[in-house]
Each structure stands twice: as structure tokens, then as C-alpha cells.
Coordinates of C-alpha atoms in Angstrom, one line a residue:
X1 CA 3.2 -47.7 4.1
X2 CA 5.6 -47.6 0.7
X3 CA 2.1 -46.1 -1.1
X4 CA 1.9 -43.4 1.6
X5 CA 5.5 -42.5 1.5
X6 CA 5.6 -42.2 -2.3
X7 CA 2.1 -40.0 -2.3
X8 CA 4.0 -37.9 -0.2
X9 CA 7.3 -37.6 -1.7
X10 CA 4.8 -36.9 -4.6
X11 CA 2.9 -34.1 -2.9
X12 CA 6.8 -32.2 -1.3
X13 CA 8.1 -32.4 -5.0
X14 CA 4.7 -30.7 -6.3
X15 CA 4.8 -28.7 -3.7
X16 CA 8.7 -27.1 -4.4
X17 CA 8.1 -27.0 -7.9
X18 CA 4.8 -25.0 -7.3
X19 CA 7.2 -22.9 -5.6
X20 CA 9.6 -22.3 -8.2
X21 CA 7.3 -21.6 -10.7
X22 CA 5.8 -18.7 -7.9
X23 CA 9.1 -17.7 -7.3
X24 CA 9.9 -17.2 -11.1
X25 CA 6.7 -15.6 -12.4
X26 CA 8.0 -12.1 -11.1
X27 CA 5.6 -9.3 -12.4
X28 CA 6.7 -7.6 -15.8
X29 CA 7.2 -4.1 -13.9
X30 CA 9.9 -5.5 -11.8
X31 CA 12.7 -6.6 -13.9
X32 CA 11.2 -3.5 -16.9
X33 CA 8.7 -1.0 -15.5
X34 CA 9.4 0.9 -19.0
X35 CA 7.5 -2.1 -20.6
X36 CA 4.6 -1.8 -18.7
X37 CA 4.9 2.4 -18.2
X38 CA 6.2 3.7 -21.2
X39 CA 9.1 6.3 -21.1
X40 CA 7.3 8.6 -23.4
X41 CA 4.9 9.3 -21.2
X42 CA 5.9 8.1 -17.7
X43 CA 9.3 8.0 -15.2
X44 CA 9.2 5.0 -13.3
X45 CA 11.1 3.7 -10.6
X46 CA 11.2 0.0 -8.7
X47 CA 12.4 0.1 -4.6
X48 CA 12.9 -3.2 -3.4
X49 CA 13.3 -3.7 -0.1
X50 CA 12.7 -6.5 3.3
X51 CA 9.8 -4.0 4.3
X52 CA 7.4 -2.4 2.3
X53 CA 7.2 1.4 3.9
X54 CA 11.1 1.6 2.9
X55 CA 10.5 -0.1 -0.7
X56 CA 7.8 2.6 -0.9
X57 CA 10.7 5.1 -0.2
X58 CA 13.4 3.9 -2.2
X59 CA 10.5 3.9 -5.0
X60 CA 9.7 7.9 -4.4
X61 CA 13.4 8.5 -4.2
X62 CA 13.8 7.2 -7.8
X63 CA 11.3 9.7 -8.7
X64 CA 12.5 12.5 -6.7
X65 CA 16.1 11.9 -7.8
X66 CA 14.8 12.9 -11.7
X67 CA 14.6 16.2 -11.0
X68 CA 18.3 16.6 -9.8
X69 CA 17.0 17.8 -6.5
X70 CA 18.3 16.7 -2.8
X71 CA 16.2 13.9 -1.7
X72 CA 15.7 16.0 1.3
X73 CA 16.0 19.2 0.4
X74 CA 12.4 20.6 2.1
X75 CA 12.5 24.5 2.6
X76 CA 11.6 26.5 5.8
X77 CA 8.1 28.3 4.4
X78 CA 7.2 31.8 6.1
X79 CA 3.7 31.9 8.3
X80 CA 2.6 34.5 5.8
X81 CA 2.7 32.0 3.3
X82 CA 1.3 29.0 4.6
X83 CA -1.7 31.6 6.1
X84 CA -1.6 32.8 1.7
X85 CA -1.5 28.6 1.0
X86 CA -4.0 27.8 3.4
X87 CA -6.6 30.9 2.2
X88 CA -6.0 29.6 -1.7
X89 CA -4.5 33.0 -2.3
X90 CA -1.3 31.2 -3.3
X91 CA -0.7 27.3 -4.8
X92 CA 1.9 25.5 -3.1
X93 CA 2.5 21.7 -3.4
X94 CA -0.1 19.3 -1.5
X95 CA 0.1 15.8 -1.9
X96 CA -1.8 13.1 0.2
X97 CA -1.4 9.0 0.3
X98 CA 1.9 8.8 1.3
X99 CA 3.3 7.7 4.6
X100 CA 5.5 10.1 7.3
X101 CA 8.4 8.5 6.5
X102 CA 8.2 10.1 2.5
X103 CA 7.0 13.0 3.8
X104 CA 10.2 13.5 6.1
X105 CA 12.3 12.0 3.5
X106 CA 11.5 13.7 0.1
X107 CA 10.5 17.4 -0.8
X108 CA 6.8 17.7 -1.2
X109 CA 7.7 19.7 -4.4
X110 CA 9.0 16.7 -5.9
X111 CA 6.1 14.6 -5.1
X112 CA 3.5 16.6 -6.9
X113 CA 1.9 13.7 -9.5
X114 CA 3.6 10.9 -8.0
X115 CA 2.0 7.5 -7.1
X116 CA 2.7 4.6 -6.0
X117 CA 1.2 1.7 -8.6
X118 CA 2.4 -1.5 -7.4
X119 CA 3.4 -3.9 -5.2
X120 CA 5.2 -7.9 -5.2
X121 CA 6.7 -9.7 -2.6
X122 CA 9.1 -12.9 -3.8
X123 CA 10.0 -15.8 -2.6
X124 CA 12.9 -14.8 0.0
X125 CA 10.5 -11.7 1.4
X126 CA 11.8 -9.0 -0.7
X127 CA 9.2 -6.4 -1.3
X128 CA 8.9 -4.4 -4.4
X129 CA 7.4 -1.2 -5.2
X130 CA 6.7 0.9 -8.7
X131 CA 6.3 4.3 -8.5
X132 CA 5.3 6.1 -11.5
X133 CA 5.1 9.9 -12.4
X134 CA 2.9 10.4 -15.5
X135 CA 4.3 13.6 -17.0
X136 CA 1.4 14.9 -18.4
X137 CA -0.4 14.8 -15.4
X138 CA 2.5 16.9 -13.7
X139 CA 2.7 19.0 -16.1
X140 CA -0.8 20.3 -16.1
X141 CA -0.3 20.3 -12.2
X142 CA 2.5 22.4 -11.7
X143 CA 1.2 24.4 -15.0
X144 CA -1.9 25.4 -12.7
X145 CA 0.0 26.2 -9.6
X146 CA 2.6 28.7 -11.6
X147 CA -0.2 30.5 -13.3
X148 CA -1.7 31.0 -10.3
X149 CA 1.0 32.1 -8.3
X150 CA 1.7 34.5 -11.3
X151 CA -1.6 36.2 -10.6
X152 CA -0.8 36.8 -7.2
X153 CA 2.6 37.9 -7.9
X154 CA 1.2 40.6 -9.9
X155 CA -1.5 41.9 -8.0
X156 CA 1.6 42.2 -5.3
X157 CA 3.9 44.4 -7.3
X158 CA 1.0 46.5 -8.9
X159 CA -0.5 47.8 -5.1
X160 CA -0.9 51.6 -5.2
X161 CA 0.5 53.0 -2.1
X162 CA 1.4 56.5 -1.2
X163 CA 3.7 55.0 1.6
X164 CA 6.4 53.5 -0.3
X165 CA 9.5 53.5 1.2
X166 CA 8.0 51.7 4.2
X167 CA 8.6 48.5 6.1
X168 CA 5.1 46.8 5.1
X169 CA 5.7 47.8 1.5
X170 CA 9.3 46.4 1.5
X171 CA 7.1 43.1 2.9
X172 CA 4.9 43.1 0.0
X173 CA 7.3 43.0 -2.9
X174 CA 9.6 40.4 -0.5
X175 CA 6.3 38.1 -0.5
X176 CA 6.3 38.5 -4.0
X177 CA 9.7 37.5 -4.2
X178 CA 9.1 34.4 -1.7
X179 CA 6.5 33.4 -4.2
X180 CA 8.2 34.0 -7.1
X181 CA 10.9 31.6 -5.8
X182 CA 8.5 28.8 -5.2
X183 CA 7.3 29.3 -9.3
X184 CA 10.8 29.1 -9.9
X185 CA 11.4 25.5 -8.4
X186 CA 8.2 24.8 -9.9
X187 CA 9.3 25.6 -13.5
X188 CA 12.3 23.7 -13.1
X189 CA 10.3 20.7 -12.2
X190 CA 8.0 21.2 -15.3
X191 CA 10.8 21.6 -17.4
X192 CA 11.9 17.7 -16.8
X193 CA 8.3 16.6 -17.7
X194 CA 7.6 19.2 -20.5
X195 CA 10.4 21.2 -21.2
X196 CA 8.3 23.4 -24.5
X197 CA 5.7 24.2 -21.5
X198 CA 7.9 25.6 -19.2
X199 CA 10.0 27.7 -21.3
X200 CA 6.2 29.3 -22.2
X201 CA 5.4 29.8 -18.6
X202 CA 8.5 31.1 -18.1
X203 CA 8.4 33.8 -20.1
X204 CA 5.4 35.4 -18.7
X205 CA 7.1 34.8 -15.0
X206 CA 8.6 37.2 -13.2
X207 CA 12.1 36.3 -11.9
X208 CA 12.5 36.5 -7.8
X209 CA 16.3 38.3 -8.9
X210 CA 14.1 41.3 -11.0
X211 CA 12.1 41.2 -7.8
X212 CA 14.8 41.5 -5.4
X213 CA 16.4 44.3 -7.2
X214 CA 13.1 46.1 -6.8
X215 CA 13.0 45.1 -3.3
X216 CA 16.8 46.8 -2.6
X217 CA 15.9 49.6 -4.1
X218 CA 13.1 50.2 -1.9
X219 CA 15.7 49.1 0.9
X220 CA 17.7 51.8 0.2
X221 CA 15.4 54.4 0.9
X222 CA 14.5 53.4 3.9
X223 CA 17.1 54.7 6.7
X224 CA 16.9 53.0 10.4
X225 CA 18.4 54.4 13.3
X226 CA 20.2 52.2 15.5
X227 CA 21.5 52.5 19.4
X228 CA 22.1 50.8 22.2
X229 CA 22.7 51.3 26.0
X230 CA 25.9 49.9 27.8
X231 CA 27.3 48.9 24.9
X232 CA 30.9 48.1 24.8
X233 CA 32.8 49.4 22.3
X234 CA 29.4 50.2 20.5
X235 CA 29.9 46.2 19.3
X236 CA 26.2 45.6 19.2
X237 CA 25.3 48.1 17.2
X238 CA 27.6 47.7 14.8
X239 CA 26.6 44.3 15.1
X240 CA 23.1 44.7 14.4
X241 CA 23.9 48.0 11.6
X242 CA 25.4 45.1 9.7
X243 CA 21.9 42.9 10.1
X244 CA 19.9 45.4 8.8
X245 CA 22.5 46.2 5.7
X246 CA 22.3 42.8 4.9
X247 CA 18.4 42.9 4.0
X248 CA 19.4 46.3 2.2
X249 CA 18.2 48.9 4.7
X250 CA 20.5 52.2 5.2
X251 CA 21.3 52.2 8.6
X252 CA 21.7 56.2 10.7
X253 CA 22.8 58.2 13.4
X254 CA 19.7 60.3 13.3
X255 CA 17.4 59.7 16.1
X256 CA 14.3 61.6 14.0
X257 CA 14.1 58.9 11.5
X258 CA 11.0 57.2 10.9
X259 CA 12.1 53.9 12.0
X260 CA 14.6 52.9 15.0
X261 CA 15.9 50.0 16.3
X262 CA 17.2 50.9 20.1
X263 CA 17.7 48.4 23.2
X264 CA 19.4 47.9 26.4
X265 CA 22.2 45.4 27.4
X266 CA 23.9 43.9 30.6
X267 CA 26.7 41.7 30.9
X268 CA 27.7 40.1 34.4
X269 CA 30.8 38.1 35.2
X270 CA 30.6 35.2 36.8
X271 CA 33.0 32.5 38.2
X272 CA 32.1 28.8 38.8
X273 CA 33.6 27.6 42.3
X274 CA 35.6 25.1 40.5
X275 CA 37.1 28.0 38.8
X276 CA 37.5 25.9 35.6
X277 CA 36.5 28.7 33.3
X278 CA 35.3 32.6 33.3
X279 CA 31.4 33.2 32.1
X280 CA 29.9 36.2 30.9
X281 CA 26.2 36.4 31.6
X282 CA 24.3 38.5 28.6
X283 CA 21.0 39.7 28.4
X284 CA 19.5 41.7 25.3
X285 CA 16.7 43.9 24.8
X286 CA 15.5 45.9 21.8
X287 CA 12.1 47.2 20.1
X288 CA 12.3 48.7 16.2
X289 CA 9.3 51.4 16.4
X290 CA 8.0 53.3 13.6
X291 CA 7.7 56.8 14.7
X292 CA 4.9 57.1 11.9
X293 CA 2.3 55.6 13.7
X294 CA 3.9 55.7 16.8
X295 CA 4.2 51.7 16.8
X296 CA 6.4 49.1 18.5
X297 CA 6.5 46.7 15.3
X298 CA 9.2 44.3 16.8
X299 CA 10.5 43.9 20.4
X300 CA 13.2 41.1 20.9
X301 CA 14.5 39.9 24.7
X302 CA 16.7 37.1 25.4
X303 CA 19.7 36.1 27.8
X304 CA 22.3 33.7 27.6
X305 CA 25.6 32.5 28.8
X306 CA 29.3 32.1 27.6
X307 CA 32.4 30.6 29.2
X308 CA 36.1 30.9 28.0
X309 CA 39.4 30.6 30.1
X310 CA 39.1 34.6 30.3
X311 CA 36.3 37.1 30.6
X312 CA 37.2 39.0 27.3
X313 CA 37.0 35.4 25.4
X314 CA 34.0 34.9 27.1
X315 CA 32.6 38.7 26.0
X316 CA 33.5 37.8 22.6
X317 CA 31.6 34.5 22.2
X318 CA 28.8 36.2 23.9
X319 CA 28.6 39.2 21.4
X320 CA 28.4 36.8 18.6
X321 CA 25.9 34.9 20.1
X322 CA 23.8 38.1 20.3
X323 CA 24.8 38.5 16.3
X324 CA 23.6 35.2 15.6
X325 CA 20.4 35.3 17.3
X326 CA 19.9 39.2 16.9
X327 CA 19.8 38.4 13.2
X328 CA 17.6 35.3 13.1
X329 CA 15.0 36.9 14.8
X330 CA 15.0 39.8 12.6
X331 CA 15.1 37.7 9.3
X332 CA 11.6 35.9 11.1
X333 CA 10.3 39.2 11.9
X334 CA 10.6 40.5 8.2
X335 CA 9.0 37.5 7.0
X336 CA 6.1 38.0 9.0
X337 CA 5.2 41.3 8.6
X338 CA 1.3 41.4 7.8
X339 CA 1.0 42.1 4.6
X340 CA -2.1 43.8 3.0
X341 CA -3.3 43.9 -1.0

């Protein structure tokens, strides 16, 4: 009995000193990725964590965090240009391999030449993950996808057109812009992995503020001529003059320009039985038509409800909530104007 006892106090004292040792030969890249991944040529990043998908995100964030960017700061992209990104007209950032949870997390723009390398879990369950960004690699990635995107750019500003002071011209040089802003987040990336690059490329890059002053200018010249029906205080319109100012256009009294934007509203009062408040019931309609071609190119309809403690307070709130939603519409509407080169 004493001979079995010691062989196995013998074989629990191996056994926790096998242990230790595994808990204390901790992989290189842990405690020093730069040893392993040299600075020179790589940024590295260790997330350590009791689960391995939010290691794997505290690893991208590292990387992400580099380029000085919000962690989260993914961009609402236009249907014409994920239709451009999708036909390989335009290069936008496309990375695979990584779970939802980075994708929701971290701006695809920052994850262009990322990867995750490796992976250790220690003794008390803590996971570890390296993620390494080899610069050169990124640099010849984002390199690619701003020459490319420079093509396009041009062939968008250089279209002949004998119709230019119109709508789907001022939505050619604004999908220029849109591009050129993408190039510009792109060449800010590149500048962290290869500054001397970068300042090349951006040299033969046209800026999306030299395109937007083009794209005012051709604003400018293009006059819209805005009514409405049963419009109080003509508060709609001026509501919706002010929309269309802010994308540059002239707005006009002059119901023979080429391009209107007329509608119809209705307000209703309404109070609950309760009589705890005062609603006004709103409904909005409104088509811009191009007289040129005799063409509806934009029809908006919607309806809503506001309450306050009075029905003026309650007109109020629902003229802005026409404003509001008035001018989100258009900004969609502009974006997604076919546009042909």
C-alpha cells in the first residue's frame, strides 16, 4: 500500500510540474509579436481574451486602430456603386475569412491585408490571437484599387455631353466625387504602410473637393421650380427650396423650367378620447418631372402623425418631420440616378 501511495504522490507531482512547464512555455508572439513579425515590415497586434471570436476581435481592432480610424466607422455606400463594385467597373475593399462579428465591428477599409496568424490558449483558458498586417502586401493592395478607381474617375469627368446642365450629368460628376472619396480613405490608409507611395498616387488623384466645386457649378445652372398645394404659409416649399439649395441647385418661381418638383398636402386634426394631447395627421405627395423628356424621375408619398398639447405645436413638429424625411429621400434619390458613360 505505502509503494502505491508514493507512485502516486510521484505521478500528481509529475503531473503539476508538467503543468507548469505548459503553462510557462507561452509562444514568443504573445509576450513580443515584433520578435517574431518584424516592425519594418509588419503591424502586429495580440487580443487575449476567455473566447476566441472576441480575441480575434480585440486582435483586428489593434490593427484597425493604426490607421486612426473609428473602430466602427463603416460608411452607407450608394446602390450605384455597389452595382459599379459588383460589375468591376470600380475597386472597393473585399475581404473574406473573417467572422460577422469583425465584419460588424470594424470598417472593411481597414481590414484590407489583414490576417489573423495565430492562436494559444494558457493554462487558466485565456485565448490569444496575433493579427498581423504585412505592409507591403497592403500597400500593393490599396495601390491597385486607387489606380483603378482613378481610371474610372476620369472616364467620368471626361464624358462628352451636349446636355450639361442636367440632372443625370450632375449624377455623373457626383459618382465621381463618391469615388473619389473612397480613393481618398484609401490613400490615407496607404500612407500609414508606405507613406513615399501614397504621396505618388496622390498626386495623380483627383481630390472629391476639386470635384465638388465642379459639381456646384453645374448645380448652379440648373434652376427647379418648386410648389405645392394646401400649403400653409407656403412652409413646405420653402422647406423643400432649402433641400434642393443644399445640393447646390437654384431653386424658381417659373413654372416653364425644365425641371419641377410639385406635390399635394393634407393635414387633419385629430383628438384622442382621452384628450391628453392634440394630433395633426400629415400626408405628403410630390413628383420632380423633367419637362425635357416629359418624365416623372422622382415621385415621393408618405403620411405620418404628430401630437403636441396644441394643434399649432403639433403642425410644427409635423412640418419638420416632412423636412426631415422630404430631404432624406431626395439625398437617396440623387444617389441613385442611373448614370451612363
Amino acid at each position: 500500500m505505502r509503494k502505491i501511495i508514493s507512485v502516486f504522490l510521484f505521478a500528481v507531482c509529475a503531473g503539476n510540474l508538467f503543468c507548469a512547464s505548459a503553462r510557462e512555455k507561452e509562444p514568443e508572439w504573445v509576450s513580443a509579436p515584433k520578435n517574431i513579425y518584424s516592425a519594418d515590415q509588419y503591424f502586429s497586434y495580440v487580443g487575449k481574451s476567455k473566447n476566441r471570436a472576441q480575441a480575434e476581435l480585440l486582435a483586428v481592432e489593434g490593427i484597425a486602430a493604426v490607421f486612426e480610424q473609428k473602430i466602427n466607422s463603416a460608411s452607407t455606400v450608394s446602390s450605384r456603386m455597389e452595382k459599379a463594385g459588383s460589375e468591376g467597373k470600380v475597386a472597393v475593399a473585399k475581404v473574406q475569412n473573417f467572422s460577422s462579428k469583425i465584419m460588424r465591428s470594424v470598417d472593411v477599409d481597414s481590414l484590407v491585408g489583414v490576417e489573423l496568424k495565430e492562436f494559444w490558449t494558457d493554462g487558466e483558458k485565456n485565448v490569444y490571437a496575433l493579427a498581423v498586417l504585412d505592409k507591403q502586401k497592403a500597400a500593393e493592395l490599396y495601390s491597385g484599387m486607387i489606380q483603378k478607381n482613378n481610371g474610372e474617375i476620369s472616364k467620368l469627368l471626361n464624358v462628352s455631353t451636349d446636355d450639361e446642365f442636367s440632372l443625370e450629368n450632375y449624377a455623373r460628376i457626383d459618382f465621381a466625387r463618391e469615388i473619389s472619396c473612397i480613393n481618398e480613405k484609401y490613400l490615407s490608409r496607404l500612407s500609414v504602410v508606405d507613406f513615399s507611395k501614397a504621396s505618388e498616387l496622390e498626386k495623380k488623384t483627383v481630390s472629391s473637393a476639386e470635384i465638388n466645386s465642379r459639381l456646384l457649378e453645374i448645380a448652379r445652372q440648373i434652376p427647379v421650380y418648386v410648389y405645392f398645394k394646401n400649403d400653409p404659409d407656403g412652409r413646405v416649399q420653402a422647406g423643400c427650396s432649402r433641400i434642393l439649395s443644399s445640393f447646390g441647385f437654384r431653386t424658381s418661381q417659373d413654372k416653364n423650367e425644365r425641371y419641377s418638383f410639385t406635390g399635394d398636402l393634407e393635414f387633419k386634426q385629430n383628438v384622442p378620447k382621452d384628450k391628453s394631447s392634440v394630433q395633426c395627421r400629415y400626408f405628403f405627395k410630390a413628383v420632380l418631372n423633367d419637362s425635357a423628356f416629359e418624365q416623372n424621375l422622382f415621385a415621393l408619398s408618405f403620411d405620418g402623425r404628430s401630437a403636441s398639447n396644441t394643434y399649432d405645436n403639433a403642425l410644427v413638429r409635423a412640418f419638420s418631420a416632412i423636412d426631415s424625411r422630404a430631404e432624406s429621400e431626395f439625398k437617396k434619390f440623387l444617389q441613385n440616378i442611373a448614370v451612363h458613360y
